[in-house]
mmCIF file of C-alpha atoms in Angstrom:
data_model
loop_
_atom_site.group_PDB
_atom_site.id
_atom_site.type_symbol
_atom_site.label_atom_id
_atom_site.label_comp_id
_atom_site.label_asym_id
_atom_site.label_seq_id
_atom_site.Cartn_x
_atom_site.Cartn_y
_atom_site.Cartn_z
ATOM 1 C CA MET A 1 117.627 51.508 48.190
ATOM 2 C CA THR A 2 116.852 53.300 44.936
ATOM 3 C CA ALA A 3 114.021 52.190 42.656
ATOM 4 C CA SER A 4 112.603 53.651 39.444
ATOM 5 C CA MET A 5 109.417 53.320 37.451
ATOM 6 C CA VAL A 6 108.536 54.564 33.963
ATOM 7 C CA ILE A 7 105.028 55.831 33.262
ATOM 8 C CA GLU A 8 103.282 57.281 30.232
ATOM 9 C CA SER A 9 101.709 60.716 30.513
ATOM 10 C CA PRO A 10 100.155 63.326 28.225
ATOM 11 C CA VAL A 11 103.487 65.209 28.324
ATOM 12 C CA GLY A 12 105.625 62.180 27.471
ATOM 13 C CA MET A 13 107.268 59.275 29.203
ATOM 14 C CA LEU A 14 108.238 60.046 32.802
ATOM 15 C CA THR A 15 110.673 58.216 35.045
ATOM 16 C CA LEU A 16 109.956 58.357 38.781
ATOM 17 C CA THR A 17 112.770 57.555 41.191
ATOM 18 C CA GLU A 18 112.495 56.776 44.882
ATOM 19 C CA ARG A 19 115.157 56.411 47.521
ATOM 20 C CA ASP A 20 114.537 55.268 51.097
ATOM 21 C CA GLY A 21 110.774 55.852 51.023
ATOM 22 C CA ALA A 22 110.722 59.281 49.331
ATOM 23 C CA LEU A 23 110.403 60.452 45.753
ATOM 24 C CA ILE A 24 113.707 62.028 44.683
ATOM 25 C CA SER A 25 113.186 62.704 40.981
ATOM 26 C CA LEU A 26 110.801 62.885 38.056
ATOM 27 C CA THR A 27 112.530 63.049 34.689
ATOM 28 C CA TRP A 28 111.299 63.077 31.124
ATOM 29 C CA GLY A 29 112.053 60.034 29.057
ATOM 30 C CA ALA A 30 112.084 56.321 29.640
ATOM 31 C CA GLY A 31 114.802 55.603 32.141
ATOM 32 C CA ARG A 32 115.650 52.292 33.671
ATOM 33 C CA SER A 33 112.800 50.616 35.574
ATOM 34 C CA SER A 34 113.264 48.374 38.566
ATOM 35 C CA ASP A 35 110.770 46.596 40.755
ATOM 36 C CA ALA A 36 108.017 49.104 41.456
ATOM 37 C CA THR A 37 107.682 49.982 45.120
ATOM 38 C CA ASP A 38 104.461 50.908 46.899
ATOM 39 C CA LEU A 39 105.527 54.566 46.829
ATOM 40 C CA LEU A 40 106.273 54.508 43.100
ATOM 41 C CA ARG A 41 102.901 52.880 42.376
ATOM 42 C CA ARG A 42 101.186 55.519 44.551
ATOM 43 C CA ALA A 43 103.116 58.337 42.825
ATOM 44 C CA ALA A 44 102.152 56.935 39.415
ATOM 45 C CA GLN A 45 98.481 56.800 40.463
ATOM 46 C CA ASP A 46 98.639 60.362 41.790
ATOM 47 C CA ILE A 47 100.250 61.650 38.597
ATOM 48 C CA GLU A 48 97.609 59.856 36.536
ATOM 49 C CA ALA A 49 94.905 61.422 38.731
ATOM 50 C CA TYR A 50 96.528 64.849 38.264
ATOM 51 C CA PHE A 51 96.441 64.469 34.483
ATOM 52 C CA SER A 52 92.847 63.220 34.532
ATOM 53 C CA GLY A 53 91.774 66.240 36.605
ATOM 54 C CA ASP A 54 91.031 64.261 39.778
ATOM 55 C CA LEU A 55 93.973 65.482 41.906
ATOM 56 C CA ASN A 56 95.014 69.060 42.621
ATOM 57 C CA ILE A 57 97.497 68.597 45.477
ATOM 58 C CA PHE A 58 100.235 65.996 45.679
ATOM 59 C CA ASP A 59 100.776 64.458 49.107
ATOM 60 C CA LEU A 60 103.801 62.261 48.584
ATOM 61 C CA PRO A 61 106.962 61.939 50.674
ATOM 62 C CA LEU A 62 109.582 63.968 48.811
ATOM 63 C CA ALA A 63 113.349 64.257 49.239
ATOM 64 C CA PRO A 64 114.567 66.592 46.504
ATOM 65 C CA GLN A 65 118.310 67.124 46.409
ATOM 66 C CA GLY A 66 119.569 70.690 46.416
ATOM 67 C CA THR A 67 121.107 73.477 48.434
ATOM 68 C CA ASP A 68 119.254 74.936 51.401
ATOM 69 C CA PHE A 69 118.161 77.854 49.193
ATOM 70 C CA GLN A 70 116.917 75.542 46.439
ATOM 71 C CA LYS A 71 114.907 73.571 48.987
ATOM 72 C CA ARG A 72 113.341 76.815 50.238
ATOM 73 C CA VAL A 73 112.323 77.616 46.659
ATOM 74 C CA TYR A 74 110.923 74.085 46.218
ATOM 75 C CA ARG A 75 108.766 74.559 49.338
ATOM 76 C CA ALA A 76 107.596 77.966 48.066
ATOM 77 C CA MET A 77 106.615 76.409 44.725
ATOM 78 C CA GLN A 78 104.643 73.702 46.518
ATOM 79 C CA ALA A 79 102.598 76.451 48.190
ATOM 80 C CA ILE A 80 101.385 77.799 44.819
ATOM 81 C CA PRO A 81 97.833 76.491 44.404
ATOM 82 C CA PHE A 82 96.717 74.387 41.460
ATOM 83 C CA GLY A 83 95.733 76.697 38.603
ATOM 84 C CA ALA A 84 97.582 79.716 40.012
ATOM 85 C CA THR A 85 100.905 81.268 39.097
ATOM 86 C CA ARG A 86 103.521 83.398 40.867
ATOM 87 C CA SER A 87 106.313 85.374 39.316
ATOM 88 C CA TYR A 88 109.992 84.698 39.889
ATOM 89 C CA GLY A 89 110.160 88.182 41.429
ATOM 90 C CA ASP A 90 107.276 87.505 43.832
ATOM 91 C CA LEU A 91 108.937 84.339 45.104
ATOM 92 C CA ALA A 92 112.276 86.166 45.327
ATOM 93 C CA ALA A 93 110.691 88.910 47.443
ATOM 94 C CA ASP A 94 109.126 86.305 49.736
ATOM 95 C CA LEU A 95 112.489 84.557 50.122
ATOM 96 C CA GLY A 96 114.650 87.677 50.382
ATOM 97 C CA SER A 97 116.495 86.776 47.209
ATOM 98 C CA ALA A 98 116.829 87.727 43.542
ATOM 99 C CA ALA A 99 114.542 86.610 40.730
ATOM 100 C CA ARG A 100 117.479 85.051 38.830
ATOM 101 C CA ALA A 101 118.366 82.931 41.858
ATOM 102 C CA VAL A 102 114.764 81.726 42.071
ATOM 103 C CA GLY A 103 114.835 80.964 38.338
ATOM 104 C CA GLY A 104 117.995 78.932 38.807
ATOM 105 C CA ALA A 105 116.395 76.959 41.616
ATOM 106 C CA CYS A 106 113.291 76.362 39.495
ATOM 107 C CA GLY A 107 115.517 75.033 36.714
ATOM 108 C CA SER A 108 117.209 72.628 39.123
ATOM 109 C CA ASN A 109 113.918 71.241 40.479
ATOM 110 C CA PRO A 110 114.377 67.453 40.444
ATOM 111 C CA ILE A 111 110.660 66.655 40.822
ATOM 112 C CA PRO A 112 108.763 68.835 38.311
ATOM 113 C CA ILE A 113 104.964 68.587 38.139
ATOM 114 C CA VAL A 114 104.869 67.312 41.752
ATOM 115 C CA ILE A 115 106.904 70.358 42.824
ATOM 116 C CA PRO A 116 105.115 72.689 40.400
ATOM 117 C CA CYS A 117 107.871 74.840 38.888
ATOM 118 C CA HIS A 118 105.597 75.284 35.854
ATOM 119 C CA ARG A 119 103.515 77.656 38.010
ATOM 120 C CA VAL A 120 106.373 80.160 38.213
ATOM 121 C CA VAL A 121 106.354 82.715 35.386
ATOM 122 C CA ALA A 122 108.078 85.965 34.473
ATOM 123 C CA ALA A 123 106.502 89.205 35.702
ATOM 124 C CA SER A 124 106.299 90.426 32.085
ATOM 125 C CA GLY A 125 103.724 87.777 31.238
ATOM 126 C CA ARG A 126 106.261 85.587 29.467
ATOM 127 C CA LEU A 127 106.487 82.000 30.552
ATOM 128 C CA GLY A 128 110.124 81.988 31.540
ATOM 129 C CA GLY A 129 112.108 78.807 31.183
ATOM 130 C CA PHE A 130 111.174 75.202 31.709
ATOM 131 C CA SER A 131 113.661 72.365 31.667
ATOM 132 C CA GLY A 132 111.263 69.443 31.327
ATOM 133 C CA GLY A 133 109.741 67.753 28.320
ATOM 134 C CA GLN A 134 109.615 70.042 25.314
ATOM 135 C CA GLY A 135 110.491 73.128 27.374
ATOM 136 C CA ALA A 136 108.118 76.075 27.126
ATOM 137 C CA SER A 137 105.483 74.133 25.190
ATOM 138 C CA THR A 138 105.295 71.593 28.023
ATOM 139 C CA LYS A 139 105.011 74.413 30.571
ATOM 140 C CA THR A 140 102.194 75.947 28.512
ATOM 141 C CA TRP A 141 100.444 72.564 28.318
ATOM 142 C CA LEU A 142 100.650 72.099 32.102
ATOM 143 C CA LEU A 143 99.314 75.600 32.799
ATOM 144 C CA ARG A 144 96.453 75.145 30.353
ATOM 145 C CA HIS A 145 95.703 71.729 31.826
ATOM 146 C CA GLU A 146 95.312 73.291 35.256
ATOM 147 C CA ASP A 147 93.139 76.110 33.929
ATOM 148 C CA ALA A 148 90.973 73.576 32.116
ATOM 149 C CA GLN A 149 89.846 72.216 35.480
ATOM 150 C CA GLY A 150 87.187 74.918 35.859
ATOM 151 C CA LEU A 151 89.566 77.547 37.217
ATOM 152 C CA ASP A 152 89.962 81.095 35.964
ATOM 153 C CA THR A 153 91.374 80.926 32.436
ATOM 154 C CA HIS A 154 91.426 84.702 31.962
ATOM 155 C CA GLY A 155 95.190 85.077 32.411
ATOM 156 C CA MET A 156 96.287 82.322 30.046
ATOM 157 C CA GLN A 157 96.106 84.552 26.974
ATOM 158 C CA GLN A 158 98.865 86.763 28.343
ATOM 159 C CA PHE A 159 101.462 83.990 28.234
ATOM 160 C CA SER A 160 103.749 83.902 25.253
ATOM 161 C CA LEU A 161 106.635 81.676 24.400
ATOM 162 C CA LEU A 162 110.168 83.029 24.792
#
C-alpha cells in the first residue's frame, strides 16, 4: 500500500510517500495526499522537529529506490553528522568510486533532508548541485539551518553558489 502526505516547511511544501511501512520519497511541492498513516504522521513530526532545531538524527524506516551503488551512497550520506559536510570526493574515496558517480547518486536521492544529500559539497568550497526546492539556495538554507543550531559556523562563508 502506498500513502502520501503533504506538509508545509520552511523550504516549501513537501510530499512524503510511504510504501509498506517505510518512507520511500520526499518531494518538493504539494502532491496528492491520501489517508495519513502512523509512519507519515511520525515522519511529519520528525521533519517539523528538525526544522525547529529539536531533532538532529532521523530514525525512520526508509526504503529508497536505487541501484546498489546509489543505496551505498545513501547510507554514506546518512552517516554525515548534523551540521557537518563531506565532499563528493571524500565519499567517492570511501566507496571506491568517482566523485561524479557520487554526485549522480546524490542527485537521485529520493528522500532528501532525511537522507542528507545537502551535506555533500564540492571539494573546492562550492556547494555543488541540489535537485530539491529552489536548488542551490535551498541547499544553502539547509546548511545554514544546521549551523544555526549552535554548531561551528566557521566554514559557511566558504560556500558560494554555482
